[in-house]
Tab-separated table of C-alpha atoms in Angstrom:
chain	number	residue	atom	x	y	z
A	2	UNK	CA	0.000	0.000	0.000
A	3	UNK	CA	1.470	2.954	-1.265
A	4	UNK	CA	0.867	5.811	1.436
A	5	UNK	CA	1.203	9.867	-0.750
A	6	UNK	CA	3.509	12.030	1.575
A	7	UNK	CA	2.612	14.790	-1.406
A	8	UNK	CA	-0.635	15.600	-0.765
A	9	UNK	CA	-1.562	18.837	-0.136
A	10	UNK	CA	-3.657	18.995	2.983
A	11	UNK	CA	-5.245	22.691	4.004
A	12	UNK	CA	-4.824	23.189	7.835
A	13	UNK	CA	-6.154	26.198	8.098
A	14	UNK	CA	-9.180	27.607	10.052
A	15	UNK	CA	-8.586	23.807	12.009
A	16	UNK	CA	-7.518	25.445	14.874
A	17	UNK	CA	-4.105	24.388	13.760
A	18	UNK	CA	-1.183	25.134	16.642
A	19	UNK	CA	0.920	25.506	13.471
A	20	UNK	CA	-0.739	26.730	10.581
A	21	UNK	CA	-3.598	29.207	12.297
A	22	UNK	CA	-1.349	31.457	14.663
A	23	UNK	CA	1.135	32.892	11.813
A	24	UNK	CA	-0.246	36.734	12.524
A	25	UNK	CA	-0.576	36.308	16.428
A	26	UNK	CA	2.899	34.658	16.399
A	27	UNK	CA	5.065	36.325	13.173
A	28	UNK	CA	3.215	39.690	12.362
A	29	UNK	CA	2.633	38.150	8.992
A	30	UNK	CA	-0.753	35.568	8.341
A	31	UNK	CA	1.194	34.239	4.894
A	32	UNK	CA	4.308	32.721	6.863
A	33	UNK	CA	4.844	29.767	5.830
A	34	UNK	CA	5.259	27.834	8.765
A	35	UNK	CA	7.886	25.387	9.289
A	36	UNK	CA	8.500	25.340	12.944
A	37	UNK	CA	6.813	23.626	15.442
A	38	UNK	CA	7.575	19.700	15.365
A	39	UNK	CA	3.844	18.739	13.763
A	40	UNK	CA	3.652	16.810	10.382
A	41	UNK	CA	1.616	17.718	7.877
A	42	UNK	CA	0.557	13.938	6.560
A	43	UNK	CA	-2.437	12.060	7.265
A	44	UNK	CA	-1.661	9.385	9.929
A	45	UNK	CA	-1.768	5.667	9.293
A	46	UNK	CA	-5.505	4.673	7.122
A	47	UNK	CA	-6.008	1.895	10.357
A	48	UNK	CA	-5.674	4.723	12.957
A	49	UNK	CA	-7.915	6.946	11.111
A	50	UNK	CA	-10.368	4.222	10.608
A	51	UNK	CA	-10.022	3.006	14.620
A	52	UNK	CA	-11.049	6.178	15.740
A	53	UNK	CA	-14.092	6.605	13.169
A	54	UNK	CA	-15.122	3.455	14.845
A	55	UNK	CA	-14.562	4.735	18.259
A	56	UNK	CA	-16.380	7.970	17.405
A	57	UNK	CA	-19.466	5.595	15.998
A	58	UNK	CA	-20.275	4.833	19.491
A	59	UNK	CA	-21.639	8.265	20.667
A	60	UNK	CA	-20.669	7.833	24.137
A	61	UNK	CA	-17.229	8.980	25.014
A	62	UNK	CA	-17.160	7.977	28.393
A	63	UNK	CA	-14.171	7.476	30.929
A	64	UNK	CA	-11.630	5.055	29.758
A	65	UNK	CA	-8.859	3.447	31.303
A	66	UNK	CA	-6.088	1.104	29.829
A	67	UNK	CA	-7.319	-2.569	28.058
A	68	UNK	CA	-4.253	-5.436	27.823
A	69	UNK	CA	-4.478	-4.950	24.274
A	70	UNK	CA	-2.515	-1.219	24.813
A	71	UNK	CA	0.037	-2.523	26.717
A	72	UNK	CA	0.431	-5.746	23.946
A	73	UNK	CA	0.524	-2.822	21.617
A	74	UNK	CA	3.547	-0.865	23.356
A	75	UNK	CA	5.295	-3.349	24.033
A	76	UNK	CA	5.480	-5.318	21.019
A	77	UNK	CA	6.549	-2.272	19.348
A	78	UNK	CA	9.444	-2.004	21.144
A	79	UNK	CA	10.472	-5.367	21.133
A	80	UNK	CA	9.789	-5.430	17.342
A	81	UNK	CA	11.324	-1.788	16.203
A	82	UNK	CA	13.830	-1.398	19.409
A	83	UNK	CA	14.841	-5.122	20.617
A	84	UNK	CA	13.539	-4.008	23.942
A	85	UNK	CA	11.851	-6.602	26.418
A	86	UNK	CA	9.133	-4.329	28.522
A	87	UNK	CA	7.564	-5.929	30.779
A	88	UNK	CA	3.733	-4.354	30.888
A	89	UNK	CA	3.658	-3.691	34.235
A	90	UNK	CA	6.631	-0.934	33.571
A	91	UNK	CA	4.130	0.728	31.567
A	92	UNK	CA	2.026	3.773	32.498
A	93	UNK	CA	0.846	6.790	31.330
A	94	UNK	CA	1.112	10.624	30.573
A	95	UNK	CA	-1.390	13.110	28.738
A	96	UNK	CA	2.335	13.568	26.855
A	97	UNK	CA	5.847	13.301	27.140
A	98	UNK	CA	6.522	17.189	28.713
A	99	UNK	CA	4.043	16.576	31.240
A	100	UNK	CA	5.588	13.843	31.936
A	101	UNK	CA	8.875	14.958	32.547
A	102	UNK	CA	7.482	17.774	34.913
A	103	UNK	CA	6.100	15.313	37.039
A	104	UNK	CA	9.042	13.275	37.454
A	105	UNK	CA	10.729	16.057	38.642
A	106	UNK	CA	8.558	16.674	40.539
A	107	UNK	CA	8.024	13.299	42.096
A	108	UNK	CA	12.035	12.280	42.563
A	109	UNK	CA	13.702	15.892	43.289
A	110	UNK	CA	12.974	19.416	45.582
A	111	UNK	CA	12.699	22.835	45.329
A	112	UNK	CA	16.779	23.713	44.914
A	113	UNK	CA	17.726	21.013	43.295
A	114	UNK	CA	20.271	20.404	40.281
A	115	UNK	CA	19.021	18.565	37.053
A	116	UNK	CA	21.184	18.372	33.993
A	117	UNK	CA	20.464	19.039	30.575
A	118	UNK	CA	22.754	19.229	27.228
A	119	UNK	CA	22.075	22.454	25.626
A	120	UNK	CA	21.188	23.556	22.954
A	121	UNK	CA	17.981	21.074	23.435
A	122	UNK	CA	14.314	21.290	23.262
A	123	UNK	CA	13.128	24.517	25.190
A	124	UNK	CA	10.554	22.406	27.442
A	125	UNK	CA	13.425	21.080	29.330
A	126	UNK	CA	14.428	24.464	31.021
A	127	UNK	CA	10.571	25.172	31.586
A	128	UNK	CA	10.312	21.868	33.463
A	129	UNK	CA	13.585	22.181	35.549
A	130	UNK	CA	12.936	26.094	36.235
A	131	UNK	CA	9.563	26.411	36.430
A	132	UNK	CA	9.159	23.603	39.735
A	133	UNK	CA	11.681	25.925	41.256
A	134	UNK	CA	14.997	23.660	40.476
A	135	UNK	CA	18.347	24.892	38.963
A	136	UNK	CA	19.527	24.061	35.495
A	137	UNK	CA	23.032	22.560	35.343
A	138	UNK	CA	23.851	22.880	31.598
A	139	UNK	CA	26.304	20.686	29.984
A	140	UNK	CA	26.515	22.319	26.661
A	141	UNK	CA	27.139	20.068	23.759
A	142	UNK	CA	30.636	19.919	21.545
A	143	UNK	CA	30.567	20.570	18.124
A	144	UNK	CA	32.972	18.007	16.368
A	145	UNK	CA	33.333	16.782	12.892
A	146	UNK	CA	30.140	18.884	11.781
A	147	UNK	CA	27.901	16.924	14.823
A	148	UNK	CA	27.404	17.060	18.446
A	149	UNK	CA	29.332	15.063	21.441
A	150	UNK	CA	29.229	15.093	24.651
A	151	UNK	CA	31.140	16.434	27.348
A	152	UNK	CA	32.066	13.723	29.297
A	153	UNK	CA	34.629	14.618	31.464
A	154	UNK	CA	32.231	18.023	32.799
A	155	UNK	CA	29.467	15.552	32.902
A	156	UNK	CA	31.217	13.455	35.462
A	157	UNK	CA	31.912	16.616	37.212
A	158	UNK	CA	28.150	17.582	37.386
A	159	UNK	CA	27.162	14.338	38.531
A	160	UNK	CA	29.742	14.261	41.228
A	161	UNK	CA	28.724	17.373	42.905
A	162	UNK	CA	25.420	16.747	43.471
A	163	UNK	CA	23.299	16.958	40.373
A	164	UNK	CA	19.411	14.864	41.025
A	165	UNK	CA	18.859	13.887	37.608
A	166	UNK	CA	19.459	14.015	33.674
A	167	UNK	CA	16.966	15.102	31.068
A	168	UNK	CA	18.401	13.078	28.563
A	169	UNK	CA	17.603	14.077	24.786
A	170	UNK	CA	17.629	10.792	22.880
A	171	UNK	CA	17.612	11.147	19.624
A	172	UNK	CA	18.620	14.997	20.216
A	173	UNK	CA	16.476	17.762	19.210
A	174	UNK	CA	17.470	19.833	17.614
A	175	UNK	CA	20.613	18.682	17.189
A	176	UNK	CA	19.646	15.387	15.329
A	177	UNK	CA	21.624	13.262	16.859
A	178	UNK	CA	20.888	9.330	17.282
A	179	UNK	CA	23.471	8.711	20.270
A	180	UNK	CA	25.433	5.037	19.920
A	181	UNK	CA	25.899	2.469	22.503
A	182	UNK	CA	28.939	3.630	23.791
A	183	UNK	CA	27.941	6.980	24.446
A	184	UNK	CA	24.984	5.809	26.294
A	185	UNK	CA	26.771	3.383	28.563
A	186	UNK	CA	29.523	6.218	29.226
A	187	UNK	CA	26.194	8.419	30.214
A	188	UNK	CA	24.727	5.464	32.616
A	189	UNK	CA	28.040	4.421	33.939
A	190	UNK	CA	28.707	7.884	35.208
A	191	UNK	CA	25.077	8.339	36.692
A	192	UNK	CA	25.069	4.943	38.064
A	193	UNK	CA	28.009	5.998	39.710
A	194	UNK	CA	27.214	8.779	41.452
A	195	UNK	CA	23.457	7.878	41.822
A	196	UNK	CA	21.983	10.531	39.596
A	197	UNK	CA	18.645	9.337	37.752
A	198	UNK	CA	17.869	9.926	34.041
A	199	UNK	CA	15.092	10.597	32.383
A	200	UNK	CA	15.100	9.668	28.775
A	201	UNK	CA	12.895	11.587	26.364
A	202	UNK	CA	12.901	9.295	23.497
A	203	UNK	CA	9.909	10.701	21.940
A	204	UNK	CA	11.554	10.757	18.386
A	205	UNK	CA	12.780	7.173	18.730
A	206	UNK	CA	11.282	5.896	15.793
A	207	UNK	CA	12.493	8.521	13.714
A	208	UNK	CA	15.906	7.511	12.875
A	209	UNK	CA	17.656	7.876	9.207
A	210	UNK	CA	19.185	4.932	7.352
A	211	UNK	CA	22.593	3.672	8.482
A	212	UNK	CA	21.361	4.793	12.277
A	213	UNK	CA	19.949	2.720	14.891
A	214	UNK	CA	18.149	4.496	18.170
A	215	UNK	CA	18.899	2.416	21.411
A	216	UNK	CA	16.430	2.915	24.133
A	217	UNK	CA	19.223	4.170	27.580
A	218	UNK	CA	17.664	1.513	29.701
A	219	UNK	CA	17.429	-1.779	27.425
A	220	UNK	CA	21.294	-1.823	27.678
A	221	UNK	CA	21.477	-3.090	31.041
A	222	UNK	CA	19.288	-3.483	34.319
A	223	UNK	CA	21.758	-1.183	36.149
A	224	UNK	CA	20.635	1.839	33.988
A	225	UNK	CA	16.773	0.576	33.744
A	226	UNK	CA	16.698	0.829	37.403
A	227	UNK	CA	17.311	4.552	37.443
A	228	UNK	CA	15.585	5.311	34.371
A	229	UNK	CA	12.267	6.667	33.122
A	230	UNK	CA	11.455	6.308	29.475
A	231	UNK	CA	9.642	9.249	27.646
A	232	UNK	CA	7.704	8.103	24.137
A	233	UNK	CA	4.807	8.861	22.537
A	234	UNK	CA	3.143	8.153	19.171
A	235	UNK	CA	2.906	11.589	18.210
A	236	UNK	CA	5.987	12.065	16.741
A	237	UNK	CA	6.321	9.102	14.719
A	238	UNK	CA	2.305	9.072	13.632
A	239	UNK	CA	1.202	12.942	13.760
A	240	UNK	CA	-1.134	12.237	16.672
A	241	UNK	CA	-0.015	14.822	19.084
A	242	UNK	CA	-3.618	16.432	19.483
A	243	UNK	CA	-4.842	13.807	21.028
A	244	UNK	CA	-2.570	13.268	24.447
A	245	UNK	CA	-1.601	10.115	24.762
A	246	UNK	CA	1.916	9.277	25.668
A	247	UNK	CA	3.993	6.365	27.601
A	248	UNK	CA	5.848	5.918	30.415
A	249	UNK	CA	8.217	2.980	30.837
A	250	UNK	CA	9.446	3.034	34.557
A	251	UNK	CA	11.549	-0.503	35.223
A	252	UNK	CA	11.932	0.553	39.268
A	253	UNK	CA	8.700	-0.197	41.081
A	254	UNK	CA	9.396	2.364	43.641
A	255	UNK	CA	10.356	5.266	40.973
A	256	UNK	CA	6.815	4.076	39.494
A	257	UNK	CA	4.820	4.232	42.500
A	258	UNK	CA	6.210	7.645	43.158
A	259	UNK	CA	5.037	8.700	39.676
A	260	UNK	CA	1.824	6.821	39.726
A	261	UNK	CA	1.270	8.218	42.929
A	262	UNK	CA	1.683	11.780	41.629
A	263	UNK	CA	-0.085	11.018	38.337
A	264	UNK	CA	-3.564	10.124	40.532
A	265	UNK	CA	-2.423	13.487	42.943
A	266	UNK	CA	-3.168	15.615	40.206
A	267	UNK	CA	-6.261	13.477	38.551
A	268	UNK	CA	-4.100	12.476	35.338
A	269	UNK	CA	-4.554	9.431	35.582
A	270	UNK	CA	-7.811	8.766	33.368
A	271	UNK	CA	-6.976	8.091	29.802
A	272	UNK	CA	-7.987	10.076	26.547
A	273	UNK	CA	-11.139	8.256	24.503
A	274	UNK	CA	-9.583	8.479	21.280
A	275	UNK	CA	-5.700	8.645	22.398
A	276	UNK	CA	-5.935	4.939	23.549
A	277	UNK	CA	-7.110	3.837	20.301
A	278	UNK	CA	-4.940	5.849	18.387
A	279	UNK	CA	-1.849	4.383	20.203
A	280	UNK	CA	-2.757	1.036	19.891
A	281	UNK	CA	-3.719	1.235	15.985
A	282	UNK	CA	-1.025	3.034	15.418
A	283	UNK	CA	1.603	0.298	17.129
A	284	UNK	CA	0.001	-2.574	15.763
A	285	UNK	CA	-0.373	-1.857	12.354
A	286	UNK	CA	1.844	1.216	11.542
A	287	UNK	CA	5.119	-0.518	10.517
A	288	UNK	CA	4.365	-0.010	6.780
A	289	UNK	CA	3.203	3.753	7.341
A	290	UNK	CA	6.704	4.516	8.987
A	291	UNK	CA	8.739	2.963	6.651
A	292	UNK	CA	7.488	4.767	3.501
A	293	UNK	CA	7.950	7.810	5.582
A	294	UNK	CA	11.010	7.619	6.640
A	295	UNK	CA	12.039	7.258	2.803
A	296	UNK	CA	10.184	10.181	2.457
A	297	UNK	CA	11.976	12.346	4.659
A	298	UNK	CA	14.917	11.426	4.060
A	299	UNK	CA	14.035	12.467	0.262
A	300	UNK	CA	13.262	15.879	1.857
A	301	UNK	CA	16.445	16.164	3.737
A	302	UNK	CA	18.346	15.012	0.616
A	303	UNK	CA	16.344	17.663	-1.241
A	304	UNK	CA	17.268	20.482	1.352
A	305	UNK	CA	20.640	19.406	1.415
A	306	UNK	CA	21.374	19.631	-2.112
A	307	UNK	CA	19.859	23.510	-1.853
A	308	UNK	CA	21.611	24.297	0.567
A	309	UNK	CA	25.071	23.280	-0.869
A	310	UNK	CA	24.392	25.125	-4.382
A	311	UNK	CA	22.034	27.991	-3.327
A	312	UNK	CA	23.108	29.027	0.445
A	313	UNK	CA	27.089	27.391	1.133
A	314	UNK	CA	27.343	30.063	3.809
A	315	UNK	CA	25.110	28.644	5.774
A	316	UNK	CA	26.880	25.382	7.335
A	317	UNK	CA	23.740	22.327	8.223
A	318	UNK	CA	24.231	19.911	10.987
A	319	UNK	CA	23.252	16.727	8.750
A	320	UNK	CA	20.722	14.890	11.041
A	321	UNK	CA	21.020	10.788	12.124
A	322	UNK	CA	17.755	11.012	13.268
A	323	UNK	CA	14.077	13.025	13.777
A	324	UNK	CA	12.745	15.296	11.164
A	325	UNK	CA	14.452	19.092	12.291
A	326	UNK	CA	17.331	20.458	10.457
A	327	UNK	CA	19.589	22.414	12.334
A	328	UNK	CA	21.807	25.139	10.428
A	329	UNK	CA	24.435	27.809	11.487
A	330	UNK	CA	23.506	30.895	9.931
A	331	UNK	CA	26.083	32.517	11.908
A	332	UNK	CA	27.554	34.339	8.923
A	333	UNK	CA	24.530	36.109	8.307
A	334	UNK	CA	23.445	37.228	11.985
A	335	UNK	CA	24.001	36.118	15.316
A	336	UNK	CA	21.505	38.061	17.026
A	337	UNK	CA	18.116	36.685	17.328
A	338	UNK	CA	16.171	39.348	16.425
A	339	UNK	CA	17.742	39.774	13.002
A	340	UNK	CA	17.503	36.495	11.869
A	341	UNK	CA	13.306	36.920	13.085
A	342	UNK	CA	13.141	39.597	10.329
A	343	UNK	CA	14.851	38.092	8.146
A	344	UNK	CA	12.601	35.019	8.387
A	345	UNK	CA	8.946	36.617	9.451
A	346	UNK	CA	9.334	40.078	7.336
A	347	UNK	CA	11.809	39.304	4.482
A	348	UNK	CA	10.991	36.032	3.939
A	349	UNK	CA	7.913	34.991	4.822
A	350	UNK	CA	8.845	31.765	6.196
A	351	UNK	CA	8.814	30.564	9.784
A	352	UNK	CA	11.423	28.157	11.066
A	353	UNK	CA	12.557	27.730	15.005
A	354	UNK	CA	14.721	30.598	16.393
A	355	UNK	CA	17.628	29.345	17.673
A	356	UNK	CA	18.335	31.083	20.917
A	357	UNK	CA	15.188	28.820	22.540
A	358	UNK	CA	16.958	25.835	22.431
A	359	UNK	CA	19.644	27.940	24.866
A	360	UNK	CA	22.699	30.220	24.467
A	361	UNK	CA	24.554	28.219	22.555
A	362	UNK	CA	21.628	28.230	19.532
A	363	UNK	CA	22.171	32.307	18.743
A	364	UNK	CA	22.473	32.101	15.061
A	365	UNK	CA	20.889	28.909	14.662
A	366	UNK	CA	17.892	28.240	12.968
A	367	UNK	CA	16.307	24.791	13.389
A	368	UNK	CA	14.053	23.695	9.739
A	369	UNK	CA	10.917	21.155	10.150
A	370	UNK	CA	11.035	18.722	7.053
A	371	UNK	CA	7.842	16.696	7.632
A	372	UNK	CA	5.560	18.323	5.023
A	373	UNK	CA	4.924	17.800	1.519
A	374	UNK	CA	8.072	18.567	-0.648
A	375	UNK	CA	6.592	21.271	-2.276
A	376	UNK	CA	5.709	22.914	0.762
A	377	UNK	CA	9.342	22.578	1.765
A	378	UNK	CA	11.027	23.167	-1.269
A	379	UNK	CA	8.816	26.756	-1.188
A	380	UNK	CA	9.999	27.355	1.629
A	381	UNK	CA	13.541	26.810	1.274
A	382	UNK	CA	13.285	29.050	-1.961
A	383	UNK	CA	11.361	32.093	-0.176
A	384	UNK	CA	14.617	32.171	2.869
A	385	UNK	CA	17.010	31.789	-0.156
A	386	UNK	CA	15.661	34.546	-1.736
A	387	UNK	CA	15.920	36.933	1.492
A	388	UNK	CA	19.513	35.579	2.269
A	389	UNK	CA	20.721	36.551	-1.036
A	390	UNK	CA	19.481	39.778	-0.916
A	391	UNK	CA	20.862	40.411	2.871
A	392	UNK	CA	24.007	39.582	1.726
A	393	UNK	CA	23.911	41.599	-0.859
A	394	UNK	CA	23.264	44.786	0.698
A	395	UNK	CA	26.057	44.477	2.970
């Protein structure tokens, strides 16, 4: 079945997070926007045909958890990640940022020090800061055109003190799919010094030919006893809207804490459709992925190719895994506010602003691929366009 990652799909007046704020957002209601990590594809035919089902009832009633969504989890995972869950690991989130907050808030206090590799996905800082704890930033190394990781101030961090690590895995926006030994080197140093990680993995299953995401606690029990696992099918399937994400916690008293919070703050009822969207979408959306994963990585081929001829000043961190693009546009701006205008007023095109992500992300712009290739290939053409004629006037 041959899925058709080109069809134009009008999002707007949908209520659309991405597509309906341009003005309130940009100043400008014909950005294209290219931001915000939201597809625009039609999920999998059997998830949109579940839920049509579901709907067919009329009565949309509480709903809790049937075996058949924890069969569905975890033979995904065994069959696309080689990981062995056991279902009673498994619980629950309305998605994957709430779920971070509440670890935090369930395993550290007011004062303490989490870690986090900057640049990396804004949430992270709003999760740390915002329940009143204190960022401990362990920037990233730029080597060879990707990111590493600083091990030796990472062992540092750990050793004085830090409570956890928000682990990015694969990185965003970085697009890094981290290998085996990097992960061990990141549990053997927290199982060392008894800091817990918590592994946002949400863009697990997005992961480029010649790559291969492993899940931080299927390499050994060690590091699944002081793990929590972050995933959700809304980045691989384009179901974000409807708030459904997983929780894989191996240590029974980590997950009791969590569970415990979870019913604290009445999240633990489930979402009507979200259920049957996850389970559809892990039981029968093998196909689906693979046909888009060629598919993007005909888009990133495609941007790749423009940038080279049309932009070479602008240097792109190639990407091992999840749909963002990250590119130093340094040597046009490194202020944030210029390369706004340049984006919003010359160009008309909206990608992610750097400086977000953290300081080291001034004069980055991070580009969201998952959208029809003419939509991107528009895009790419409109910043292009305003880059060239920056650079001009200078």
């Amino acid at each position: 079945m041959k899925y058709d990652f080109d069809k134009m799909i009008d999002r707007r007046g949908t209520s659309s997070y991405k597509w309906d704020q341009s003005e309130k957002l940009f100043g400008n209601p014909d950005v294209l926007p290219l931001w915000v990590a939201d597809m625009d594809f039609e999920a999998p035919r059997e998830v949109t045909e579940a839920i049509k089902k579901r709907a067919e009832q009329g009565i949309y009633g509480y709903t809790f958890r049937p075996e058949s969504y924890y069969e569905a989890v975890s033979g995904w995972l065994s069959r696309r990640h080689g990981w062995k869950v056991e279902h009673d690991w498994i619980t629950s989130s309305p998605g994957v940022v709430p779920a971070l907050s509440m670890i935090v808030m369930a395993n550290t206090e007011p004062g303490d020090r989490i870690i986090l590799q900057s640049p990396v996905y804004y949430p992270f800082y709003d999760v740390i800061q915002m329940n009143g704890r204190v960022v401990v930033d362990n920037p990233l190394l730029r080597k060879d055109g990707r990111y590493t990781i600083d091990f030796e101030l990472l062992e540092r961090q750990a050793a004085e003190g830090a409570k956890l690590l928000l682990l990015c895995s694969p990185h965003n926006p970085g697009g890094r799919v981290w290998t085996r030994e990097e992960l061990t080197r990141i549990g053997d140093i927290c199982v060392r010094h008894g800091v817990l990680v918590i592994a946002d993995e949400i863009h697990h299953d997005l992961v480029f030919r010649g790559h291969h995401h492993i899940p931080f606690a299927s390499i050994s029990d060690a590091f699944a006893q002081i793990s929590f696992t972050c995933i959700a099918t809304s980045k691989t399937f384009n179901l974000a809207g409807l708030q459904a994400a997983s929780v894989i916690i191996p240590n029974d008293e980590l997950r009791r804490k969590y569970n415990a919070l979870l019913k604290a703050l009445s999240l633990h009822m489930e979402s009507y459709f979200g259920l049957t969207a996850v389970e559809s979408a892990y039981t029968y959306g093998d196909e689906w992925l693979e046909q888009l994963l060629d598919y993007l990585e005909g888009n990133l081929n495609a941007m790749l190719d423009f940038m080279k001829t049309e932009l070479p000043e602008i240097k792109v961190m190639k990407p091992e895994g999840t749909y963002m693009v990250w590119m130093d546009c340094r040597a046009i701006s490194d202020r944030p506010e210029v390369l706004k205008k340049l984006m919003f007023e010359q160009a008309g095109v909206a990608f992610s602003e750097g400086s977000v992500f953290g300081r080291q992300g001034a004069g980055w712009l991070r580009v969201n691929l998952a959208c029809p290739r003419s939509i991107l290939t528009e895009g790419l053409e409109r910043f292009g366009r305003a880059v060239r004629a920056c650079l001009a006037e200078r």
